Coordinates of C-alpha atoms in Angstrom, one line a residue:
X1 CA 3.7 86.3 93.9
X2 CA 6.2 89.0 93.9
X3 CA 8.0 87.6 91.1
X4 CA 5.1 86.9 89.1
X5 CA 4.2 90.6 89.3
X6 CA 8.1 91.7 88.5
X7 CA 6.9 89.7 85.1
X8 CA 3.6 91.2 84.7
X9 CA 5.4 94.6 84.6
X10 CA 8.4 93.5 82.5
X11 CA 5.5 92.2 79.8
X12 CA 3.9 94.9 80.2
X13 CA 7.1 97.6 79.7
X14 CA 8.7 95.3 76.8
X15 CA 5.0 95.5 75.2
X16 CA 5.2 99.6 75.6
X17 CA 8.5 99.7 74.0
X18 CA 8.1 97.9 71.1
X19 CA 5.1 99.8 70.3
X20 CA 7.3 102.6 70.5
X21 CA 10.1 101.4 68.2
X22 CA 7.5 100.5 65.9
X23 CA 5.5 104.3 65.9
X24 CA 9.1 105.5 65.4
X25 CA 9.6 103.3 62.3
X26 CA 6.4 104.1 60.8
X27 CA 7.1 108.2 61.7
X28 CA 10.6 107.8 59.9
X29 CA 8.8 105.8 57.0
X30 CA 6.4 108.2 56.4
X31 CA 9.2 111.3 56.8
X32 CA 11.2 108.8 53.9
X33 CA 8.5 108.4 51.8
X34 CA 7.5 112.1 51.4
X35 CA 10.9 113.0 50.7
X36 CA 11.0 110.8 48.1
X37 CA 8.0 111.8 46.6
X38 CA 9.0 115.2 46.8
X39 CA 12.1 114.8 45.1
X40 CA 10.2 112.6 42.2
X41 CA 7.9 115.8 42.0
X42 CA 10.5 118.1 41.7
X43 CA 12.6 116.1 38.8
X44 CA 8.6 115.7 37.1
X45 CA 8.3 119.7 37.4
X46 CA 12.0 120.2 36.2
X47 CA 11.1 117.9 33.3
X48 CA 8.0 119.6 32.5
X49 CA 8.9 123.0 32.4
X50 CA 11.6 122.5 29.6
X51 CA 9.2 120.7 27.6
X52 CA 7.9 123.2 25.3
X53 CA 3.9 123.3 23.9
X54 CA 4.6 120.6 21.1
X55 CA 1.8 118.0 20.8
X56 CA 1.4 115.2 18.4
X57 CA -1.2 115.1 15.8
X58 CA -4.6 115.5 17.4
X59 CA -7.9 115.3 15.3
X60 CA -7.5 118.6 13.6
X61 CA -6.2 116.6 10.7
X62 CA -9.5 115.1 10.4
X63 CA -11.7 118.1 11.4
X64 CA -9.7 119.8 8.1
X65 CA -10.4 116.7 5.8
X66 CA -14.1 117.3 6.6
X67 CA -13.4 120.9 5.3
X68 CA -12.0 119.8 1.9
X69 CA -8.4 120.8 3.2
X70 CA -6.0 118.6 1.3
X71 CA -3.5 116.8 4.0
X72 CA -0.7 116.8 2.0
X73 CA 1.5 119.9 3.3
X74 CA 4.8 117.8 4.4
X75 CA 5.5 117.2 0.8
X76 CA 4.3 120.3 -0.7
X77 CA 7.8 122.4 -0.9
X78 CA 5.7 125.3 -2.2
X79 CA 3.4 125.4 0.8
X80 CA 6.4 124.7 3.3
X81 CA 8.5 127.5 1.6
X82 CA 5.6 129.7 2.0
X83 CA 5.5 128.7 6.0
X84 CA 9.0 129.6 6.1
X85 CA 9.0 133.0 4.4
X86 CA 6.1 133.9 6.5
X87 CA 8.0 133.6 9.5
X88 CA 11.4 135.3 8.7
X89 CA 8.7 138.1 7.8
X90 CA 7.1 138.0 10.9
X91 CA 8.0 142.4 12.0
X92 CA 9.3 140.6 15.2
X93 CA 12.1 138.8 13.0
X94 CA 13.2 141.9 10.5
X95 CA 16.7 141.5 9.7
X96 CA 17.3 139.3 12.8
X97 CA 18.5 136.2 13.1
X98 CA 15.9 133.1 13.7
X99 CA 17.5 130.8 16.4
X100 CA 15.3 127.7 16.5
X101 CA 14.9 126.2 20.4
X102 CA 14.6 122.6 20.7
X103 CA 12.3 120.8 18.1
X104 CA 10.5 121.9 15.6
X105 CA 7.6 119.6 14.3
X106 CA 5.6 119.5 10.9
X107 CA 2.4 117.9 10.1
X108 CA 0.6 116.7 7.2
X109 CA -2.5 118.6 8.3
X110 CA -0.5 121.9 7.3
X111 CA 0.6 123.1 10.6
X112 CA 3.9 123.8 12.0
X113 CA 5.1 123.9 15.5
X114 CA 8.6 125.2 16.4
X115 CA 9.9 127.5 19.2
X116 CA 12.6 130.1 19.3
X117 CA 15.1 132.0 21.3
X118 CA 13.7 135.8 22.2
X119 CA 14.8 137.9 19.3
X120 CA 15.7 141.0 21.9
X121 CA 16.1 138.6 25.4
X122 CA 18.5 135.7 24.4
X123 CA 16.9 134.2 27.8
X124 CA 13.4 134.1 26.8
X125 CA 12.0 131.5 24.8
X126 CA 8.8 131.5 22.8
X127 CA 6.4 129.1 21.2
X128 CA 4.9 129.4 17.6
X129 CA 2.4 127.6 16.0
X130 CA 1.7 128.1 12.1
X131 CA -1.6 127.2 11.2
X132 CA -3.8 128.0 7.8
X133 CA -1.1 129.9 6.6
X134 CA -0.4 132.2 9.5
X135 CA 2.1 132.2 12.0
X136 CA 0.2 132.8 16.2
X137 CA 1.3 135.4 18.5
X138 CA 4.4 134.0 20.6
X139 CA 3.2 132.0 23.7
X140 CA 6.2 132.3 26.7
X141 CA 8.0 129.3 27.1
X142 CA 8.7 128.2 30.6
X143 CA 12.5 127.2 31.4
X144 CA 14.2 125.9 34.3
X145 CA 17.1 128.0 35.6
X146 CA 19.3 124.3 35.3
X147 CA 18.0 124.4 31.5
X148 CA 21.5 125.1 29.3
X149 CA 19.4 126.9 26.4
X150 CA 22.2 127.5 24.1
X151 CA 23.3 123.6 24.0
X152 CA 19.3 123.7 22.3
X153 CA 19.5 126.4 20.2
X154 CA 20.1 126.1 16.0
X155 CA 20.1 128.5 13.2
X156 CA 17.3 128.4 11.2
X157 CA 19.7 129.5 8.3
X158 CA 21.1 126.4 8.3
X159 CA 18.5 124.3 7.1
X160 CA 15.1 124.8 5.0
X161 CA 11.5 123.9 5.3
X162 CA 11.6 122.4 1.9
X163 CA 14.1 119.7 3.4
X164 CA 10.8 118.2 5.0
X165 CA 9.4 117.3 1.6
X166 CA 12.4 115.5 0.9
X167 CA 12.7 113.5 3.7
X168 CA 8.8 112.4 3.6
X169 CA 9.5 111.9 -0.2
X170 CA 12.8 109.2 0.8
X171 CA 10.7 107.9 3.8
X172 CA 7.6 107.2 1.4
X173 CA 10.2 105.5 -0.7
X174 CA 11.7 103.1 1.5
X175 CA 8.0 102.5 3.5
X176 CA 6.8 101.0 -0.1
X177 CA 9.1 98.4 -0.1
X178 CA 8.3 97.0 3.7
X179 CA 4.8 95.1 3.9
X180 CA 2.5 97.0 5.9
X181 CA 4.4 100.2 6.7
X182 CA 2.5 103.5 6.2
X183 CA 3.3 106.4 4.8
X184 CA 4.9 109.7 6.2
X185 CA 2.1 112.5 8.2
X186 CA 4.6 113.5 10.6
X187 CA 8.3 115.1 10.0
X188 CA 10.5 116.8 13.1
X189 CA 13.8 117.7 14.1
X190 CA 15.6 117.6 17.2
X191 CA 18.5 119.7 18.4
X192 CA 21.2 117.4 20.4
X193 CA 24.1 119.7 21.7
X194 CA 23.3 122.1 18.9
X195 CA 23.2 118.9 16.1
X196 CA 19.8 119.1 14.5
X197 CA 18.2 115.8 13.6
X198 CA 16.1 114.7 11.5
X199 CA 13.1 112.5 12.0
X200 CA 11.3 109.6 11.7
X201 CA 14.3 107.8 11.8
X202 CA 12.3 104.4 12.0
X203 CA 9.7 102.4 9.7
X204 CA 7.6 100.3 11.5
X205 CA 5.9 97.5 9.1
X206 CA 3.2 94.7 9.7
X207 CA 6.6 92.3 10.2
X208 CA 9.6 94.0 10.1
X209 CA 11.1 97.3 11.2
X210 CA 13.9 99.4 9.7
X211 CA 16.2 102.5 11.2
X212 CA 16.9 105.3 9.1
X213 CA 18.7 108.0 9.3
X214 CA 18.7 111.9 7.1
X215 CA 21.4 114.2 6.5
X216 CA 19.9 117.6 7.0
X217 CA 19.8 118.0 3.9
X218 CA 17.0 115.2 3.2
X219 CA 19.1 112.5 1.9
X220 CA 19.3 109.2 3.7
X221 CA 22.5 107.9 5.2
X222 CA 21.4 104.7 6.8
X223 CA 18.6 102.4 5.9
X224 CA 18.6 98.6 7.8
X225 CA 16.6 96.4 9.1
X226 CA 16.8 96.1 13.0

């Protein structure tokens, strides 16, 4: 009888232990798992708050078609030279240089969307939005402290506004000889370690798809099929 008692308790205790082991797992699981997620969160907050305001084409475009307003600004050089001239005479931009942060996005719809770099605090950024015919106020761009804003940062003196009719002029071009592609309502570029890029630099049709790629001037230097 003793014995069998001695191996009551032993089941007993080895029970109790592994109960144990397994709260202890399920505490360092849980300590894991929220460390984890906190570092995801951080890297998603990091991420957000060096993307600027930039959105794509929402239903504005067809709110202004209801209003008679002709979307056809992304080939119109007159209309984008006017945008441009409008916001080197902005009184914020006088005789300073325009440095442009980023991207800088134009829509058929007549709207551009473009931030730049403080004009008085080269660590500020701000966000712009041109919009029938007028330039907003600045909105404050947030920027992480790991953020390298001068590998993002282009003169606007070395390119125009006018390229953009171009380029949706050459895109038009090549998109008529692919079945099913669609014309051009959307031009941007992108600034790669102070290289500014053009885009679309695809054409997506109903059975093939080409790359293509713009000088900043416009002019294409690549067209194939991928």
């Amino acid at each position: 009888m003793r014995q069998y008692g001695l191996l009551i308790l032993f089941g007993v205790l080895l029970t109790v232990f592994t109960a144990c082991d397994g709260i202890t797992k399920s505490i360092k699981d849980t300590l894991n798992n929220s460390s984890t997620a906190t570092e995801e969160q951080e890297n998603a907050d990091d991420t957000q708050s060096e993307t600027n305001s930039f959105t794509h084409p929402d239903d504005r475009s067809e709110k202004k078609k209801a209003r008679g307003v002709a979307n056809d600004f992304i080939h119109d050089t007159e209309a984008l030279g006017k945008a441009e001239e409008a916001l080197k005479n902005l009184p914020r931009f006088k005789g300073k240089k325009i440095r442009l942060y980023s991207d800088v996005h134009f829509y058929d719809d007549g709207r551009v969307m473009l931030s730049v770099q403080h004009p008085d605090n080269p660590e500020y950024i701000d966000a712009y939005e041109y919009d029938d015919e007028a330039w907003s106020e600045p909105k404050p761009v947030q920027i992480s402290v790991r953020t390298n804003i001068e590998s993002k940062l282009f003169d606007l003196d070395k390119i125009t506004f006018k390229t953009v009719a171009t380029i949706a002029n050459n895109y038009d071009e090549k998109a008529k000889t692919i079945e099913g592609a669609k014309p051009a309502n959307h031009v941007y570029g992108v600034i790669w370690g102070s290289n500014f890029v053009w885009y679309p630099r695809s054409i997506d049709g109903s059975r093939q798809r080409f790359a293509i790629d713009f000088n900043l001037d416009g002019s294409i230097t690549m067209f194939r099929r991928e």
